[in-house]
mmCIF file of N, CA and C in Angstrom:
data_model
loop_
_atom_site.group_PDB
_atom_site.id
_atom_site.type_symbol
_atom_site.label_atom_id
_atom_site.label_comp_id
_atom_site.label_asym_id
_atom_site.label_seq_id
_atom_site.Cartn_x
_atom_site.Cartn_y
_atom_site.Cartn_z
ATOM 1 N N MET A 1 107.361 107.856 79.449
ATOM 2 C CA MET A 1 108.903 107.917 79.933
ATOM 3 C C MET A 1 108.278 105.777 79.710
ATOM 4 N N SER A 2 109.724 105.568 80.295
ATOM 5 C CA SER A 2 109.495 104.077 79.370
ATOM 6 C C SER A 2 109.655 102.971 80.472
ATOM 7 N N ASP A 3 108.750 101.644 79.561
ATOM 8 C CA ASP A 3 109.122 101.108 80.902
ATOM 9 C C ASP A 3 110.564 99.758 80.401
ATOM 10 N N ILE A 4 111.824 100.276 79.325
ATOM 11 C CA ILE A 4 112.953 100.089 79.662
ATOM 12 C C ILE A 4 113.467 99.639 80.688
ATOM 13 N N ASN A 5 114.273 98.590 81.078
ATOM 14 C CA ASN A 5 115.254 98.486 82.305
ATOM 15 C C ASN A 5 116.820 98.253 82.300
ATOM 16 N N LEU A 6 117.053 99.167 81.765
ATOM 17 C CA LEU A 6 118.651 98.983 82.444
ATOM 18 C C LEU A 6 119.358 98.525 83.817
ATOM 19 N N VAL A 7 119.849 97.652 83.150
ATOM 20 C CA VAL A 7 120.354 97.297 84.882
ATOM 21 C C VAL A 7 122.220 95.850 84.000
ATOM 22 N N SER A 8 122.772 96.904 85.310
ATOM 23 C CA SER A 8 123.958 96.312 84.959
ATOM 24 C C SER A 8 124.537 95.312 86.347
ATOM 25 N N LYS A 9 125.500 94.343 85.944
ATOM 26 C CA LYS A 9 125.909 93.841 87.462
ATOM 27 C C LYS A 9 127.402 93.110 87.112
ATOM 28 N N LYS A 10 128.199 94.036 88.578
ATOM 29 C CA LYS A 10 129.926 93.598 88.142
ATOM 30 C C LYS A 10 129.812 93.122 89.708
ATOM 31 N N VAL A 11 130.710 92.066 89.424
ATOM 32 C CA VAL A 11 131.372 91.355 90.409
ATOM 33 C C VAL A 11 132.759 91.617 90.588
ATOM 34 N N VAL A 12 133.119 91.762 92.832
ATOM 35 C CA VAL A 12 133.134 91.738 92.903
ATOM 36 C C VAL A 12 133.750 90.965 94.689
ATOM 37 N N THR A 13 134.646 91.043 94.701
ATOM 38 C CA THR A 13 135.563 89.979 96.053
ATOM 39 C C THR A 13 136.032 90.933 97.206
ATOM 40 N N ILE A 14 135.414 90.213 98.312
ATOM 41 C CA ILE A 14 135.373 91.669 99.039
ATOM 42 C C ILE A 14 136.897 91.126 99.563
ATOM 43 N N ARG A 15 137.967 92.656 99.428
ATOM 44 C CA ARG A 15 139.192 92.990 99.539
ATOM 45 C C ARG A 15 139.304 93.443 101.412
ATOM 46 N N PHE A 16 140.378 92.803 101.518
ATOM 47 C CA PHE A 16 141.136 93.287 102.478
ATOM 48 C C PHE A 16 141.358 94.579 103.120
ATOM 49 N N ASN A 17 141.175 95.768 102.498
ATOM 50 C CA ASN A 17 141.883 97.412 102.985
ATOM 51 C C ASN A 17 140.357 97.678 103.301
ATOM 52 N N GLU A 18 138.678 96.539 103.291
ATOM 53 C CA GLU A 18 137.616 96.949 103.152
ATOM 54 C C GLU A 18 137.353 96.594 104.511
ATOM 55 N N VAL A 19 137.315 95.577 104.883
ATOM 56 C CA VAL A 19 137.485 95.338 106.431
ATOM 57 C C VAL A 19 137.971 95.640 107.471
ATOM 58 N N ASP A 20 136.993 95.340 108.678
ATOM 59 C CA ASP A 20 137.513 95.775 109.817
ATOM 60 C C ASP A 20 137.879 94.760 110.606
ATOM 61 N N SER A 21 138.540 94.989 111.490
ATOM 62 C CA SER A 21 139.400 94.486 112.729
ATOM 63 C C SER A 21 138.526 92.905 113.207
ATOM 64 N N MET A 22 137.546 92.808 112.693
ATOM 65 C CA MET A 22 136.193 91.627 113.040
ATOM 66 C C MET A 22 136.172 90.686 111.454
ATOM 67 N N GLY A 23 136.878 91.414 110.664
ATOM 68 C CA GLY A 23 136.869 90.677 109.438
ATOM 69 C C GLY A 23 135.407 91.420 109.267
ATOM 70 N N ILE A 24 134.704 92.000 109.451
ATOM 71 C CA ILE A 24 133.472 92.579 108.822
ATOM 72 C C ILE A 24 133.642 93.479 107.791
ATOM 73 N N VAL A 25 133.078 93.351 106.738
ATOM 74 C CA VAL A 25 133.178 95.066 105.655
ATOM 75 C C VAL A 25 132.152 96.242 106.738
ATOM 76 N N TRP A 26 133.634 97.151 106.533
ATOM 77 C CA TRP A 26 132.858 98.599 107.039
ATOM 78 C C TRP A 26 132.410 99.294 106.075
ATOM 79 N N HIS A 27 130.829 100.116 107.026
ATOM 80 C CA HIS A 27 130.031 101.447 106.100
ATOM 81 C C HIS A 27 130.497 101.399 105.176
ATOM 82 N N GLY A 28 131.386 102.277 105.154
ATOM 83 C CA GLY A 28 131.954 103.532 103.785
ATOM 84 C C GLY A 28 132.724 102.452 102.341
ATOM 85 N N SER A 29 133.443 100.740 102.854
ATOM 86 C CA SER A 29 133.505 100.355 101.374
ATOM 87 C C SER A 29 132.376 100.494 100.886
ATOM 88 N N TYR A 30 130.324 100.430 101.738
ATOM 89 C CA TYR A 30 129.829 100.166 100.667
ATOM 90 C C TYR A 30 129.905 101.208 99.025
ATOM 91 N N VAL A 31 129.386 102.366 99.807
ATOM 92 C CA VAL A 31 130.324 103.333 98.673
ATOM 93 C C VAL A 31 131.199 103.269 97.407
ATOM 94 N N LYS A 32 131.889 102.722 97.710
ATOM 95 C CA LYS A 32 132.960 101.842 96.488
ATOM 96 C C LYS A 32 132.330 101.064 95.608
ATOM 97 N N TYR A 33 131.323 99.889 96.745
ATOM 98 C CA TYR A 33 131.081 99.040 95.482
ATOM 99 C C TYR A 33 130.008 99.637 94.519
ATOM 100 N N PHE A 34 129.477 100.409 95.279
ATOM 101 C CA PHE A 34 128.133 101.315 94.482
ATOM 102 C C PHE A 34 128.570 101.319 93.058
ATOM 103 N N GLU A 35 129.920 102.244 93.472
ATOM 104 C CA GLU A 35 130.613 102.921 92.258
ATOM 105 C C GLU A 35 131.084 102.456 91.563
ATOM 106 N N ASP A 36 131.321 101.296 91.705
ATOM 107 C CA ASP A 36 132.187 99.986 90.878
ATOM 108 C C ASP A 36 130.704 99.356 90.099
ATOM 109 N N GLY A 37 129.259 99.473 90.870
ATOM 110 C CA GLY A 37 128.299 98.920 89.863
ATOM 111 C C GLY A 37 128.155 100.833 89.015
ATOM 112 N N ARG A 38 127.506 101.667 88.852
ATOM 113 C CA ARG A 38 128.070 103.087 87.969
ATOM 114 C C ARG A 38 128.646 103.090 87.317
ATOM 115 N N GLU A 39 130.129 102.593 87.764
ATOM 116 C CA GLU A 39 131.590 102.248 86.563
ATOM 117 C C GLU A 39 131.042 101.134 85.748
ATOM 118 N N ALA A 40 130.624 100.047 85.969
ATOM 119 C CA ALA A 40 130.297 99.153 84.973
ATOM 120 C C ALA A 40 129.056 99.312 84.152
ATOM 121 N N PHE A 41 128.012 100.365 84.744
ATOM 122 C CA PHE A 41 126.937 100.571 84.038
ATOM 123 C C PHE A 41 127.387 101.403 83.467
ATOM 124 N N GLY A 42 128.691 102.411 83.485
ATOM 125 C CA GLY A 42 128.445 103.337 83.133
ATOM 126 C C GLY A 42 129.892 102.778 81.789
ATOM 127 N N LYS A 43 130.077 101.680 81.718
ATOM 128 C CA LYS A 43 130.945 101.200 80.399
ATOM 129 C C LYS A 43 130.106 100.386 79.636
ATOM 130 N N GLU A 44 128.819 99.466 80.276
ATOM 131 C CA GLU A 44 128.019 98.618 79.865
ATOM 132 C C GLU A 44 127.338 100.250 78.188
ATOM 133 N N PHE A 45 126.638 100.682 78.858
ATOM 134 C CA PHE A 45 125.752 101.577 78.127
ATOM 135 C C PHE A 45 126.287 102.589 77.637
ATOM 136 N N ASN A 46 128.282 103.509 77.719
ATOM 137 C CA ASN A 46 128.280 104.508 76.930
ATOM 138 C C ASN A 46 127.395 105.287 77.979
ATOM 139 N N ILE A 47 127.844 105.397 79.334
ATOM 140 C CA ILE A 47 127.377 106.616 80.010
ATOM 141 C C ILE A 47 128.408 106.918 81.344
ATOM 142 N N GLY A 48 129.424 106.260 80.789
ATOM 143 C CA GLY A 48 130.421 106.941 82.086
ATOM 144 C C GLY A 48 130.678 108.015 82.272
ATOM 145 N N TYR A 49 131.100 108.067 83.337
ATOM 146 C CA TYR A 49 132.091 110.165 83.772
ATOM 147 C C TYR A 49 133.649 110.532 83.029
ATOM 148 N N LEU A 50 134.500 109.644 81.854
ATOM 149 C CA LEU A 50 134.380 110.381 81.245
ATOM 150 C C LEU A 50 133.893 110.656 79.907
ATOM 151 N N ASP A 51 132.497 109.929 79.445
ATOM 152 C CA ASP A 51 131.492 109.831 78.654
ATOM 153 C C ASP A 51 130.942 112.010 78.399
ATOM 154 N N ILE A 52 130.537 111.843 79.901
ATOM 155 C CA ILE A 52 129.899 112.722 80.783
ATOM 156 C C ILE A 52 130.609 114.055 80.206
ATOM 157 N N PHE A 53 131.965 113.595 81.150
ATOM 158 C CA PHE A 53 133.301 114.811 80.666
ATOM 159 C C PHE A 53 133.296 114.929 79.346
ATOM 160 N N ALA A 54 133.652 114.472 78.592
ATOM 161 C CA ALA A 54 133.525 114.348 77.619
ATOM 162 C C ALA A 54 132.592 115.329 77.264
ATOM 163 N N SER A 55 131.605 115.210 76.744
ATOM 164 C CA SER A 55 130.557 116.401 76.618
ATOM 165 C C SER A 55 129.922 117.849 77.486
ATOM 166 N N GLY A 56 130.925 117.446 78.192
ATOM 167 C CA GLY A 56 130.897 119.232 78.731
ATOM 168 C C GLY A 56 130.278 119.351 80.018
ATOM 169 N N PHE A 57 130.044 118.771 80.608
ATOM 170 C CA PHE A 57 129.672 118.603 82.292
ATOM 171 C C PHE A 57 130.113 117.077 82.907
ATOM 172 N N TYR A 58 129.726 117.785 84.020
ATOM 173 C CA TYR A 58 130.203 116.997 85.540
ATOM 174 C C TYR A 58 128.879 116.387 85.742
ATOM 175 N N ALA A 59 129.088 115.190 86.986
ATOM 176 C CA ALA A 59 127.810 114.523 87.480
ATOM 177 C C ALA A 59 127.774 113.946 88.615
ATOM 178 N N PRO A 60 127.861 115.052 90.112
ATOM 179 C CA PRO A 60 128.646 114.189 90.968
ATOM 180 C C PRO A 60 126.722 114.122 90.852
ATOM 181 N N LEU A 61 127.524 112.943 92.655
ATOM 182 C CA LEU A 61 126.771 112.543 93.951
ATOM 183 C C LEU A 61 126.058 113.562 94.800
ATOM 184 N N VAL A 62 124.305 113.492 94.349
ATOM 185 C CA VAL A 62 124.121 114.393 95.445
ATOM 186 C C VAL A 62 123.196 113.564 96.471
ATOM 187 N N CYS A 63 122.920 112.506 96.780
ATOM 188 C CA CYS A 63 122.148 111.469 97.115
ATOM 189 C C CYS A 63 122.645 110.598 97.671
ATOM 190 N N LEU A 64 123.349 109.366 98.562
ATOM 191 C CA LEU A 64 123.479 108.239 97.887
ATOM 192 C C LEU A 64 122.253 107.526 99.553
ATOM 193 N N ASP A 65 122.548 106.323 99.276
ATOM 194 C CA ASP A 65 121.347 105.806 100.471
ATOM 195 C C ASP A 65 121.662 104.727 100.216
ATOM 196 N N PHE A 66 121.925 103.555 101.481
ATOM 197 C CA PHE A 66 121.789 102.611 102.222
ATOM 198 C C PHE A 66 120.915 102.185 102.511
ATOM 199 N N ASN A 67 120.848 100.073 102.833
ATOM 200 C CA ASN A 67 120.272 100.384 103.155
ATOM 201 C C ASN A 67 121.072 98.358 103.571
ATOM 202 N N TYR A 68 121.273 98.393 104.901
ATOM 203 C CA TYR A 68 122.165 97.150 105.753
ATOM 204 C C TYR A 68 121.180 95.937 106.129
ATOM 205 N N LYS A 69 121.128 95.003 105.162
ATOM 206 C CA LYS A 69 120.587 93.891 106.289
ATOM 207 C C LYS A 69 121.366 92.790 106.526
ATOM 208 N N LYS A 70 122.285 92.401 106.028
ATOM 209 C CA LYS A 70 122.563 91.213 106.555
ATOM 210 C C LYS A 70 124.846 91.542 106.529
ATOM 211 N N PRO A 71 125.738 91.509 106.628
ATOM 212 C CA PRO A 71 126.792 91.611 106.838
ATOM 213 C C PRO A 71 127.854 90.831 105.996
ATOM 214 N N LEU A 72 128.894 91.336 105.044
ATOM 215 C CA LEU A 72 130.472 90.665 104.551
ATOM 216 C C LEU A 72 130.861 90.237 104.886
ATOM 217 N N ILE A 73 132.272 89.650 104.901
ATOM 218 C CA ILE A 73 132.996 89.030 105.171
ATOM 219 C C ILE A 73 134.077 88.943 104.482
ATOM 220 N N TYR A 74 135.344 89.815 104.660
ATOM 221 C CA TYR A 74 136.190 89.376 103.804
ATOM 222 C C TYR A 74 136.143 87.525 102.970
ATOM 223 N N GLY A 75 136.592 88.545 101.993
ATOM 224 C CA GLY A 75 137.111 86.314 100.844
ATOM 225 C C GLY A 75 135.240 86.557 100.522
ATOM 226 N N ASP A 76 134.836 87.345 101.014
ATOM 227 C CA ASP A 76 132.849 87.130 99.738
ATOM 228 C C ASP A 76 133.296 87.146 98.696
ATOM 229 N N GLU A 77 131.946 86.839 97.620
ATOM 230 C CA GLU A 77 132.137 87.533 96.614
ATOM 231 C C GLU A 77 130.839 87.545 96.099
ATOM 232 N N ILE A 78 131.118 89.531 95.149
ATOM 233 C CA ILE A 78 129.478 89.768 95.508
ATOM 234 C C ILE A 78 129.360 90.443 94.334
ATOM 235 N N THR A 79 127.607 89.874 94.218
ATOM 236 C CA THR A 79 126.916 90.958 92.846
ATOM 237 C C THR A 79 126.725 91.638 92.833
ATOM 238 N N VAL A 80 127.070 93.581 92.248
ATOM 239 C CA VAL A 80 126.940 94.911 92.650
ATOM 240 C C VAL A 80 125.472 94.909 91.596
ATOM 241 N N ILE A 81 124.155 94.692 91.304
ATOM 242 C CA ILE A 81 123.074 94.741 90.569
ATOM 243 C C ILE A 81 122.790 96.293 90.836
ATOM 244 N N THR A 82 123.134 96.990 89.466
ATOM 245 C CA THR A 82 123.429 98.766 89.431
ATOM 246 C C THR A 82 122.021 98.303 88.064
ATOM 247 N N LYS A 83 121.068 99.657 88.746
ATOM 248 C CA LYS A 83 119.231 99.845 87.569
ATOM 249 C C LYS A 83 119.204 101.161 87.931
ATOM 250 N N TYR A 84 118.955 100.609 86.333
ATOM 251 C CA TYR A 84 118.938 102.963 86.438
ATOM 252 C C TYR A 84 117.767 102.768 86.253
ATOM 253 N N ILE A 85 117.025 103.972 86.972
ATOM 254 C CA ILE A 85 115.523 104.411 87.320
ATOM 255 C C ILE A 85 115.392 105.960 85.989
ATOM 256 N N ASN A 86 115.006 105.662 85.778
ATOM 257 C CA ASN A 86 114.151 106.228 84.728
ATOM 258 C C ASN A 86 113.419 108.067 85.280
ATOM 259 N N THR A 87 114.302 108.917 84.900
ATOM 260 C CA THR A 87 112.938 110.373 85.250
ATOM 261 C C THR A 87 112.929 111.568 84.670
ATOM 262 N N GLU A 88 112.117 112.109 84.613
ATOM 263 C CA GLU A 88 112.148 113.269 83.549
ATOM 264 C C GLU A 88 112.936 114.089 83.400
ATOM 265 N N ALA A 89 113.376 114.718 85.147
ATOM 266 C CA ALA A 89 114.047 115.230 85.728
ATOM 267 C C ALA A 89 115.779 115.602 85.460
ATOM 268 N N ALA A 90 116.140 116.038 84.949
ATOM 269 C CA ALA A 90 117.899 116.304 84.923
ATOM 270 C C ALA A 90 118.751 115.626 86.402
ATOM 271 N N LYS A 91 118.421 113.844 85.154
ATOM 272 C CA LYS A 91 118.563 113.530 87.194
ATOM 273 C C LYS A 91 119.324 112.768 86.532
ATOM 274 N N ILE A 92 120.702 111.959 87.316
ATOM 275 C CA ILE A 92 121.070 110.462 86.743
ATOM 276 C C ILE A 92 120.923 109.687 87.960
ATOM 277 N N MET A 93 120.446 108.559 88.048
ATOM 278 C CA MET A 93 119.382 107.951 89.590
ATOM 279 C C MET A 93 119.455 106.688 89.701
ATOM 280 N N PHE A 94 119.845 105.510 90.255
ATOM 281 C CA PHE A 94 120.536 104.940 90.093
ATOM 282 C C PHE A 94 119.499 103.378 91.350
ATOM 283 N N GLU A 95 119.278 102.468 91.640
ATOM 284 C CA GLU A 95 119.038 101.723 91.773
ATOM 285 C C GLU A 95 119.839 101.037 92.776
ATOM 286 N N TYR A 96 120.163 100.294 93.614
ATOM 287 C CA TYR A 96 121.587 98.986 93.778
ATOM 288 C C TYR A 96 120.734 97.927 94.650
ATOM 289 N N GLU A 97 121.435 96.929 94.194
ATOM 290 C CA GLU A 97 120.810 95.618 95.400
ATOM 291 C C GLU A 97 122.533 94.678 95.378
ATOM 292 N N ILE A 98 122.877 94.223 96.641
ATOM 293 C CA ILE A 98 124.323 93.875 96.737
ATOM 294 C C ILE A 98 123.946 92.557 96.931
ATOM 295 N N VAL A 99 124.361 90.908 96.569
ATOM 296 C CA VAL A 99 124.433 90.269 95.945
ATOM 297 C C VAL A 99 125.231 89.191 97.262
ATOM 298 N N ASN A 100 125.123 88.258 97.482
ATOM 299 C CA ASN A 100 125.606 87.500 98.715
ATOM 300 C C ASN A 100 126.151 86.724 97.557
ATOM 301 N N ASN A 101 127.061 85.949 96.991
ATOM 302 C CA ASN A 101 126.801 85.527 95.670
ATOM 303 C C ASN A 101 127.439 84.041 96.921
ATOM 304 N N LYS A 102 127.662 83.998 97.495
ATOM 305 C CA LYS A 102 127.755 81.729 98.158
ATOM 306 C C LYS A 102 126.277 81.777 99.232
ATOM 307 N N THR A 103 125.520 83.064 98.775
ATOM 308 C CA THR A 103 123.866 82.834 99.628
ATOM 309 C C THR A 103 123.100 82.902 98.701
ATOM 310 N N ASN A 104 123.062 83.639 97.800
ATOM 311 C CA ASN A 104 122.284 84.364 97.049
ATOM 312 C C ASN A 104 121.609 85.480 97.419
ATOM 313 N N GLU A 105 121.281 85.463 98.624
ATOM 314 C CA GLU A 105 121.371 87.011 99.745
ATOM 315 C C GLU A 105 121.191 88.220 99.881
ATOM 316 N N ILE A 106 120.202 88.580 99.375
ATOM 317 C CA ILE A 106 120.013 90.297 98.645
ATOM 318 C C ILE A 106 120.826 90.695 100.452
ATOM 319 N N VAL A 107 122.159 91.862 100.627
ATOM 320 C CA VAL A 107 122.422 91.906 101.455
ATOM 321 C C VAL A 107 122.342 93.209 101.774
ATOM 322 N N THR A 108 123.152 94.002 100.134
ATOM 323 C CA THR A 108 122.273 95.233 100.941
ATOM 324 C C THR A 108 121.585 96.319 99.729
ATOM 325 N N THR A 109 121.260 97.517 100.216
ATOM 326 C CA THR A 109 120.208 97.804 98.712
ATOM 327 C C THR A 109 120.877 99.510 98.857
ATOM 328 N N GLY A 110 120.320 99.779 97.774
ATOM 329 C CA GLY A 110 120.019 101.655 98.548
ATOM 330 C C GLY A 110 120.464 101.973 97.121
ATOM 331 N N LYS A 111 120.031 103.635 96.532
ATOM 332 C CA LYS A 111 119.608 104.898 95.554
ATOM 333 C C LYS A 111 120.944 105.715 96.075
ATOM 334 N N SER A 112 121.519 105.855 94.393
ATOM 335 C CA SER A 112 121.882 108.119 94.530
ATOM 336 C C SER A 112 121.235 107.673 92.899
ATOM 337 N N THR A 113 121.314 109.224 92.907
ATOM 338 C CA THR A 113 121.299 110.678 92.633
ATOM 339 C C THR A 113 122.071 111.432 92.049
ATOM 340 N N GLN A 114 122.255 111.688 90.949
ATOM 341 C CA GLN A 114 123.655 112.539 90.456
ATOM 342 C C GLN A 114 122.422 113.936 89.588
ATOM 343 N N VAL A 115 122.942 114.927 88.681
ATOM 344 C CA VAL A 115 122.992 116.058 89.051
ATOM 345 C C VAL A 115 124.052 116.578 87.772
ATOM 346 N N PHE A 116 123.745 117.598 86.694
ATOM 347 C CA PHE A 116 124.582 117.809 85.991
ATOM 348 C C PHE A 116 125.074 119.354 86.242
ATOM 349 N N LEU A 117 126.129 119.629 85.701
ATOM 350 C CA LEU A 117 127.041 120.485 86.863
ATOM 351 C C LEU A 117 127.726 120.432 84.775
ATOM 352 N N ASP A 118 128.062 121.814 84.581
ATOM 353 C CA ASP A 118 128.310 122.473 83.636
ATOM 354 C C ASP A 118 130.017 122.699 83.567
ATOM 355 N N LYS A 119 130.765 123.858 83.004
ATOM 356 C CA LYS A 119 132.558 123.635 83.417
ATOM 357 C C LYS A 119 133.006 124.778 84.376
ATOM 358 N N ASN A 120 131.858 126.126 84.300
ATOM 359 C CA ASN A 120 131.671 126.666 86.093
ATOM 360 C C ASN A 120 131.708 125.838 86.800
ATOM 361 N N TYR A 121 130.912 124.571 86.864
ATOM 362 C CA TYR A 121 130.647 124.259 88.626
ATOM 363 C C TYR A 121 128.821 124.416 88.762
ATOM 364 N N GLN A 122 128.246 125.208 87.298
ATOM 365 C CA GLN A 122 127.499 125.767 87.597
ATOM 366 C C GLN A 122 125.528 124.276 87.959
ATOM 367 N N LEU A 123 124.615 124.580 88.171
ATOM 368 C CA LEU A 123 123.737 123.390 88.101
ATOM 369 C C LEU A 123 122.940 123.447 86.983
ATOM 370 N N ILE A 124 122.909 123.030 86.449
ATOM 371 C CA ILE A 124 122.022 122.347 84.837
ATOM 372 C C ILE A 124 120.541 121.927 85.313
ATOM 373 N N LEU A 125 119.626 122.388 85.050
ATOM 374 C CA LEU A 125 118.523 123.054 85.529
ATOM 375 C C LEU A 125 117.649 121.631 84.563
ATOM 376 N N TYR A 126 118.202 121.554 83.263
ATOM 377 C CA TYR A 126 117.638 120.322 82.112
ATOM 378 C C TYR A 126 118.185 119.159 81.566
ATOM 379 N N SER A 127 117.849 118.538 81.137
ATOM 380 C CA SER A 127 118.451 117.472 80.573
ATOM 381 C C SER A 127 120.048 117.696 79.802
ATOM 382 N N PRO A 128 120.664 117.936 79.459
ATOM 383 C CA PRO A 128 122.123 118.122 78.212
ATOM 384 C C PRO A 128 121.366 117.042 76.908
ATOM 385 N N GLU A 129 121.682 117.814 75.852
ATOM 386 C CA GLU A 129 121.011 117.611 74.852
ATOM 387 C C GLU A 129 121.724 115.961 74.583
ATOM 388 N N PHE A 130 122.576 115.630 75.366
ATOM 389 C CA PHE A 130 123.527 114.051 75.535
ATOM 390 C C PHE A 130 123.054 113.357 76.021
ATOM 391 N N TYR A 131 122.221 113.881 76.354
ATOM 392 C CA TYR A 131 121.558 112.803 77.714
ATOM 393 C C TYR A 131 120.717 112.714 76.829
ATOM 394 N N VAL A 132 120.299 113.636 76.927
ATOM 395 C CA VAL A 132 118.224 113.237 75.509
ATOM 396 C C VAL A 132 119.226 112.150 74.414
ATOM 397 N N ASN A 133 119.850 112.931 74.234
ATOM 398 C CA ASN A 133 120.233 111.481 73.015
ATOM 399 C C ASN A 133 120.455 110.159 73.267
ATOM 400 N N TRP A 134 121.159 109.982 74.927
ATOM 401 C CA TRP A 134 121.539 108.506 74.657
ATOM 402 C C TRP A 134 119.721 108.052 75.863
ATOM 403 N N LYS A 135 119.033 108.764 76.153
ATOM 404 C CA LYS A 135 117.852 108.175 76.396
ATOM 405 C C LYS A 135 117.381 107.634 74.966
ATOM 406 N N LYS A 136 117.289 108.841 74.247
ATOM 407 C CA LYS A 136 116.547 107.965 72.725
ATOM 408 C C LYS A 136 117.027 107.018 72.463
ATOM 409 N N ASN A 137 118.674 107.053 72.017
ATOM 410 C CA ASN A 137 118.954 105.170 72.286
ATOM 411 C C ASN A 137 118.679 104.498 72.476
ATOM 412 N N HIS A 138 118.662 104.389 74.088
ATOM 413 C CA HIS A 138 117.811 103.374 74.558
ATOM 414 C C HIS A 138 116.771 103.649 74.483
ATOM 415 N N HIS A 139 116.304 103.810 73.530
ATOM 416 C CA HIS A 139 114.063 104.032 73.956
ATOM 417 C C HIS A 139 113.727 104.360 75.428
ATOM 418 N N LEU A 140 114.406 105.041 75.705
ATOM 419 C CA LEU A 140 113.612 105.536 76.968
ATOM 420 C C LEU A 140 112.696 107.247 77.439
ATOM 421 N N LEU A 141 113.081 107.715 75.356
ATOM 422 C CA LEU A 141 111.795 108.148 76.086
ATOM 423 C C LEU A 141 110.397 108.358 75.110
#
């Protein structure tokens, strides 16, 4: 495996519908922020959900982990930093940091794992050819 780091950054402003009655971001909203990060990564590095689907596969999340360090409030601007974690397994793995842009503090960290399913929703235990080629194109093999 390579030491290449693929990282994407996405700026998000905390929206009203993401906070609770105290104005603090509801824990379920962090799922959306990580999704925003994965979407931005996919667009930047050509491995978005539609790219995967066009190759004949799905890539559902099977694991999602969060570590909350500090709260966010309505109106805060954040940067979601999404880092690709290279693995030999037939998985797509990311690590995340959410930074409060006003304080420059890391407020949340996390990880996610996606696997590959074919169009019949069967688990694929090997890296599909399109994924192997994607890794080669990004010097990850």
